[in-house]
CSV table of C-alpha atoms and ligand atoms in Angstrom, one decimal:
chain,number,residue,atom,x,y,z
A,1,MET,CA,-26.7,-8.3,14.6
A,2,PHE,CA,-24.5,-5.0,14.5
A,3,THR,CA,-27.0,-1.5,14.4
A,4,VAL,CA,-24.9,1.6,14.2
A,5,LEU,CA,-25.9,4.3,16.6
A,6,ASN,CA,-23.8,7.6,17.2
A,7,GLN,CA,-25.5,7.6,20.6
A,8,PRO,CA,-26.2,4.6,23.8
A,9,PRO,CA,-30.3,4.0,23.4
A,10,GLU,CA,-32.5,5.3,26.4
A,11,ASP,CA,-33.0,1.7,26.9
A,12,LEU,CA,-29.2,0.2,26.8
A,13,ASP,CA,-29.0,-3.0,29.3
A,14,GLU,CA,-25.8,-1.6,30.9
A,15,SER,CA,-25.7,-4.9,32.2
A,16,SER,CA,-23.0,-5.8,29.3
A,17,ALA,CA,-21.1,-4.4,27.1
A,18,VAL,CA,-18.7,-5.1,23.8
A,19,TRP,CA,-15.3,-3.4,24.2
A,20,VAL,CA,-13.7,-2.5,21.8
A,21,PRO,CA,-9.7,-1.4,22.9
A,22,ILE,CA,-7.1,0.2,19.9
A,23,ARG,CA,-3.4,0.4,20.2
A,24,SER,CA,-1.7,1.8,17.9
A,25,GLY,CA,-4.3,-0.1,15.0
A,26,THR,CA,-4.1,-3.4,17.3
A,27,VAL,CA,-6.9,-5.0,19.4
A,28,PHE,CA,-7.4,-6.2,22.4
A,29,THR,CA,-9.0,-8.8,22.4
A,30,GLU,CA,-10.6,-11.9,24.8
A,31,PRO,CA,-7.5,-14.9,25.2
A,32,GLY,CA,-9.1,-16.3,21.7
A,33,GLY,CA,-9.9,-14.1,19.6
A,34,GLY,CA,-13.6,-12.5,20.4
A,35,LEU,CA,-13.8,-9.2,21.5
A,36,CYS,CA,-14.0,-8.6,24.7
A,37,ALA,CA,-16.9,-8.5,26.9
A,38,SER,CA,-18.0,-7.5,30.4
A,39,PRO,CA,-19.9,-4.8,32.3
A,40,ALA,CA,-17.0,-2.3,33.4
A,41,ALA,CA,-14.7,-1.4,30.8
A,42,PRO,CA,-11.3,-1.9,30.5
A,43,VAL,CA,-8.8,1.1,31.3
A,44,GLY,CA,-8.3,3.8,28.9
A,45,ASN,CA,-7.0,7.2,28.3
A,46,ALA,CA,-9.2,9.5,31.0
A,47,SER,CA,-9.0,12.5,28.4
A,48,HIS,CA,-10.2,10.2,25.7
A,49,PRO,CA,-13.6,8.7,27.4
A,50,ALA,CA,-15.2,5.3,25.5
A,51,ALA,CA,-17.0,6.2,22.0
A,52,PHE,CA,-20.2,4.6,21.2
A,53,LEU,CA,-20.6,2.2,18.2
A,54,GLY,CA,-23.7,1.0,18.4
A,55,VAL,CA,-25.5,-2.6,19.7
A,56,LEU,CA,-24.1,-6.0,19.3
A,57,ASP,CA,-27.0,-7.8,20.3
A,58,GLY,CA,-28.7,-6.1,22.2
A,59,LYS,CA,-25.3,-5.0,24.1
A,60,GLY,CA,-23.3,-1.6,23.8
A,61,VAL,CA,-20.2,-1.8,21.6
A,62,TRP,CA,-17.2,0.7,23.3
A,63,ALA,CA,-14.4,1.5,21.3
A,64,VAL,CA,-11.8,2.0,23.3
A,65,ASP,CA,-8.0,3.5,22.8
A,66,MET,CA,-5.6,2.9,25.0
A,67,ASP,CA,-2.9,5.5,24.6
A,68,PRO,CA,0.7,4.1,24.1
A,69,ALA,CA,1.3,5.4,27.5
A,70,ASP,CA,-1.8,3.9,29.2
A,71,GLU,CA,-0.9,0.6,31.0
A,72,PRO,CA,-2.3,-2.6,29.0
A,73,PRO,CA,-6.3,-2.8,30.0
A,74,LEU,CA,-7.0,-4.8,32.6
A,75,ASP,CA,-3.9,-7.8,33.1
A,76,GLU,CA,-1.8,-8.4,30.6
A,77,GLY,CA,-3.0,-12.3,31.0
A,78,ASP,CA,-6.7,-11.1,31.0
A,79,LEU,CA,-6.7,-9.3,27.4
A,80,GLU,CA,-4.9,-10.4,24.1
A,81,PRO,CA,-3.3,-8.1,21.3
A,82,VAL,CA,-3.6,-8.9,17.7
A,83,PRO,CA,-2.8,-6.7,15.4
A,84,LEU,CA,-6.0,-5.7,13.2
A,85,ARG,CA,-5.6,-7.8,10.5
A,86,LYS,CA,-5.1,-10.5,11.9
A,87,LEU,CA,-7.7,-11.0,13.9
A,88,TYR,CA,-9.3,-11.5,10.6
A,89,GLY,CA,-10.6,-15.4,10.4
A,90,ARG,CA,-10.4,-15.6,14.4
A,91,ILE,CA,-14.0,-13.7,14.9
A,92,PRO,CA,-17.3,-13.3,12.7
A,93,ASP,CA,-16.5,-11.3,10.4
A,94,GLU,CA,-19.6,-8.9,11.8
A,95,HIS,CA,-17.0,-8.6,15.0
A,96,TRP,CA,-14.1,-8.1,12.9
A,97,GLN,CA,-15.7,-5.4,10.8
A,98,ILE,CA,-16.6,-3.8,14.2
A,99,ALA,CA,-13.0,-3.9,15.5
A,100,GLY,CA,-12.2,-2.0,11.7
A,101,ARG,CA,-15.2,0.6,12.2
A,102,ALA,CA,-13.2,0.1,16.8
A,103,ALA,CA,-9.9,1.4,15.5
A,104,GLN,CA,-11.2,4.0,12.6
A,105,ILE,CA,-12.9,6.0,15.2
A,106,VAL,CA,-10.6,5.6,17.7
A,107,GLU,CA,-8.1,7.2,15.7
A,108,PHE,CA,-10.8,10.0,14.9
A,109,GLU,CA,-11.2,10.9,18.3
A,110,ARG,CA,-7.7,11.6,19.0
A,111,THR,CA,-7.1,13.2,15.7
A,112,HIS,CA,-9.7,15.6,16.2
A,113,ARG,CA,-9.1,17.1,19.3
A,114,TYR,CA,-8.5,20.4,18.2
A,115,CYS,CA,-10.8,22.4,15.7
A,116,GLY,CA,-8.4,22.5,12.1
A,117,ARG,CA,-9.4,25.4,11.8
A,118,CYS,CA,-8.5,27.8,14.7
A,119,ALA,CA,-6.9,24.9,16.7
A,120,SER,CA,-10.8,25.6,19.6
A,121,PRO,CA,-10.9,22.7,22.0
A,122,THR,CA,-13.7,21.0,19.8
A,123,SER,CA,-15.6,18.3,21.4
A,124,THR,CA,-18.0,15.4,20.6
A,125,ASN,CA,-21.3,16.2,18.2
A,126,ALA,CA,-24.3,15.1,19.6
A,127,SER,CA,-26.5,14.1,16.5
A,128,ASP,CA,-23.6,12.9,14.1
A,129,ARG,CA,-20.4,11.3,14.4
A,130,ALA,CA,-18.6,14.2,14.2
A,131,LYS,CA,-16.6,17.4,16.7
A,132,VAL,CA,-16.8,20.4,15.8
A,133,CYS,CA,-15.3,23.5,16.9
A,134,GLY,CA,-16.3,25.4,19.8
A,135,GLU,CA,-15.9,29.5,18.8
A,136,CYS,CA,-16.4,29.4,14.8
A,137,GLY,CA,-18.9,26.4,14.3
A,138,HIS,CA,-16.4,24.7,12.3
A,139,MET,CA,-16.9,20.6,12.1
A,140,ALA,CA,-15.3,17.8,11.0
A,141,PHE,CA,-16.6,14.7,10.7
A,142,PRO,CA,-14.3,10.9,10.0
A,143,ARG,CA,-11.9,10.7,7.6
A,144,LEU,CA,-13.0,8.2,4.7
A,145,SER,CA,-10.8,7.3,1.3
A,146,PRO,CA,-12.8,6.1,-1.4
A,147,ALA,CA,-10.1,3.8,-3.4
A,148,MET,CA,-11.4,1.6,-6.1
A,149,ILE,CA,-10.6,-1.7,-7.1
A,150,VAL,CA,-11.2,-2.8,-10.4
A,151,LEU,CA,-10.8,-6.7,-12.5
A,152,VAL,CA,-10.3,-6.3,-16.2
A,153,GLU,CA,-11.7,-8.2,-18.4
A,154,ARG,CA,-10.1,-9.4,-21.9
A,155,GLY,CA,-12.4,-12.5,-23.4
A,156,PRO,CA,-11.7,-15.4,-21.0
A,157,GLU,CA,-9.1,-12.8,-19.2
A,158,VAL,CA,-8.9,-11.2,-16.9
A,159,LEU,CA,-5.4,-8.1,-16.4
A,160,LEU,CA,-3.5,-9.1,-13.1
A,161,ALA,CA,-0.3,-7.5,-11.9
A,162,TRP,CA,2.1,-7.9,-9.4
A,163,GLY,CA,2.3,-4.8,-7.6
A,164,ARG,CA,5.6,-2.9,-5.9
A,165,GLN,CA,3.4,-3.2,-2.4
A,166,PHE,CA,3.0,-6.4,-1.9
A,167,PRO,CA,6.1,-8.5,-0.8
A,168,GLY,CA,6.5,-11.3,-2.8
A,169,ARG,CA,5.7,-12.5,-6.0
A,170,PHE,CA,2.0,-12.0,-5.3
A,171,TYR,CA,-0.5,-11.0,-7.9
A,172,SER,CA,-4.4,-9.5,-7.7
A,173,ALA,CA,-6.5,-6.0,-9.4
A,174,LEU,CA,-6.0,-3.0,-10.0
A,175,ALA,CA,-6.6,0.0,-7.4
A,176,GLY,CA,-5.7,3.2,-6.1
A,177,PHE,CA,-7.4,6.4,-4.5
A,178,VAL,CA,-10.0,8.6,-6.6
A,179,GLU,CA,-9.2,12.2,-6.6
A,180,PRO,CA,-11.2,15.5,-5.5
A,181,GLY,CA,-13.7,16.0,-8.9
A,182,GLU,CA,-13.9,13.0,-9.9
A,183,SER,CA,-16.9,10.1,-10.4
A,184,LEU,CA,-15.3,6.6,-9.0
A,185,GLU,CA,-16.7,5.6,-12.7
A,186,ASP,CA,-13.9,8.1,-13.6
A,187,ALA,CA,-11.3,7.1,-10.9
A,188,VAL,CA,-11.6,3.6,-13.1
A,189,VAL,CA,-10.7,4.6,-16.9
A,190,ARG,CA,-8.1,7.2,-15.0
A,191,GLU,CA,-6.0,4.2,-12.8
A,192,VAL,CA,-6.0,1.2,-15.1
A,193,TYR,CA,-4.6,3.8,-17.6
A,194,GLU,CA,-1.8,5.4,-15.7
A,195,GLU,CA,-1.1,1.6,-13.8
A,196,VAL,CA,-1.1,-0.5,-17.4
A,197,GLN,CA,-1.2,2.8,-20.3
A,198,LEU,CA,-5.1,0.6,-21.7
A,199,THR,CA,-8.3,2.2,-22.5
A,200,VAL,CA,-11.4,0.1,-21.1
A,201,SER,CA,-15.1,0.6,-21.4
A,202,ASN,CA,-18.9,-1.1,-19.9
A,203,VAL,CA,-17.7,-0.2,-16.0
A,204,ARG,CA,-19.5,-1.6,-13.6
A,205,TYR,CA,-20.6,-1.8,-9.8
A,206,PHE,CA,-19.8,-4.6,-8.1
A,207,GLY,CA,-19.9,-3.7,-4.3
A,208,SER,CA,-17.4,-2.2,-1.5
A,209,GLN,CA,-15.7,-2.8,1.8
A,210,PRO,CA,-14.6,-1.1,4.1
A,211,TRP,CA,-10.8,-0.9,5.1
A,212,PRO,CA,-9.5,0.0,7.9
A,213,PHE,CA,-6.0,-0.1,7.2
A,214,PRO,CA,-6.1,3.3,7.9
A,215,HIS,CA,-9.7,4.3,6.6
A,216,SER,CA,-10.0,3.4,3.3
A,217,LEU,CA,-13.7,2.1,1.7
A,218,MET,CA,-12.8,-0.1,-1.2
A,219,CYS,CA,-14.8,0.7,-4.2
A,220,GLY,CA,-14.8,-2.6,-6.5
A,221,PHE,CA,-15.7,-2.9,-10.5
A,222,VAL,CA,-15.4,-4.9,-13.6
A,223,CYS,CA,-14.7,-3.1,-16.9
A,224,ASP,CA,-13.5,-4.3,-20.3
A,225,TRP,CA,-10.8,-4.4,-22.2
A,226,GLN,CA,-11.4,-1.7,-25.5
A,227,ASP,CA,-7.5,-0.7,-26.4
A,228,GLY,CA,-4.2,-0.5,-26.1
A,229,GLU,CA,-1.7,-2.9,-25.4
A,230,ILE,CA,-0.2,-4.0,-21.1
A,231,GLU,CA,3.3,-1.1,-21.0
A,232,ILE,CA,3.4,-1.2,-17.0
A,233,ASP,CA,3.7,2.1,-14.9
A,234,PRO,CA,7.3,0.6,-13.5
A,235,GLU,CA,6.9,2.7,-10.1
A,236,GLU,CA,3.4,0.5,-9.0
A,237,ILE,CA,4.2,-2.4,-10.9
A,238,VAL,CA,6.8,-5.3,-11.3
A,239,GLU,CA,4.6,-6.9,-14.2
A,240,ALA,CA,1.0,-7.7,-15.0
A,241,GLY,CA,-0.3,-10.0,-17.9
A,242,TRP,CA,-3.8,-11.2,-18.7
A,243,TYR,CA,-4.6,-14.3,-17.3
A,244,THR,CA,-6.8,-17.1,-17.5
A,245,ALA,CA,-8.5,-20.1,-16.0
A,246,ASP,CA,-6.6,-22.8,-15.6
A,247,ASN,CA,-2.9,-20.2,-15.6
A,248,LEU,CA,-3.6,-17.5,-12.5
A,249,PRO,CA,-0.5,-16.6,-11.1
A,250,PRO,CA,-0.7,-17.0,-7.0
A,251,CYS,CA,-3.5,-14.1,-6.0
A,252,PRO,CA,-6.0,-13.6,-3.6
A,253,ARG,CA,-9.0,-16.0,-3.5
A,254,GLY,CA,-12.2,-15.3,-1.8
A,255,GLY,CA,-10.9,-14.6,1.6
A,256,MET,CA,-11.0,-10.8,4.0
A,257,SER,CA,-10.4,-8.3,1.0
A,258,ILE,CA,-13.1,-7.2,-1.8
A,259,ALA,CA,-9.6,-8.9,-4.4
A,260,GLY,CA,-10.5,-12.5,-3.7
A,261,TRP,CA,-14.2,-11.7,-4.2
A,262,LEU,CA,-13.4,-9.9,-7.5
A,263,ILE,CA,-11.7,-13.0,-8.4
A,264,ASP,CA,-13.6,-16.0,-6.9
A,265,ASP,CA,-17.2,-13.7,-8.9
A,266,TRP,CA,-15.4,-13.7,-12.4
A,267,LEU,CA,-13.6,-17.3,-11.9
A,268,GLN,CA,-17.5,-18.4,-11.0
A,269,ARG,CA,-18.9,-17.1,-14.3
A,270,THR,CA,-16.5,-18.2,-16.4
A,271,ALA,CA,-16.7,-21.9,-15.4
A,272,ALA,CA,-20.5,-21.1,-15.9
A,273,VAL,CA,-19.9,-19.7,-19.0
A,274,SER,CA,-17.8,-22.6,-19.7
A,275,SER,CA,-19.9,-25.1,-19.1
A,276,ARG,CA,-22.9,-23.7,-21.1
B,1,LIG,ZN1,-12.7,26.0,15.3
């Protein structure tokens, strides 16, 4: 079990620890993919000390910034560089989430060494996960960008769209970033209208997922079609349509992203209704 902490607890057993060395979104793991467990820290950049993330099964967990200019940690043969996305499924989900947290904290530490207001050097705040400026007191927190993802339902059908960002013919739920001044529900209604010109109602929360590519928080929703015909925004979408459970196009199912969880949940609910 993993417990999030910003500082090592006083009674932490230091005979072993878990290290998550990160370089440009790549995680250095044990050969075969497990997180690196050893008493000694892998070599990191001395100007970026390891950041404490919490306690995993009694062991302290540290993120280590491997600056591109650094030598690889330990010997090349000892640790294996694995891009964070590819690490999914190779280690327990909880460990993958820790690796995602490490990638975000390393990025935060790296990009907040100086105050954004007065450019003086910052220091780490003792209690919160924050950087504080010694000159002007400005505080900066890790960057998180909330985004919403929504499955629009119309009777036995759902709306799926082939987004321009997908490399091949692949459909998913609509998604977009939340704008300042907006609630998550406002963002759902606006994004659906912008992307496919549909009006929706009855927006229901589904669940959320940290998405460390690079610092999103994906908030999942389902809602009901209310009015309109699909008219895609060609800048964002190649094609969008209504699909029933027995004619789904290529789309995520379960797996690492909340898009797959939304579609699986809808399929289960649809199957339950049709078996009544
Ligand atoms: Zn300042």
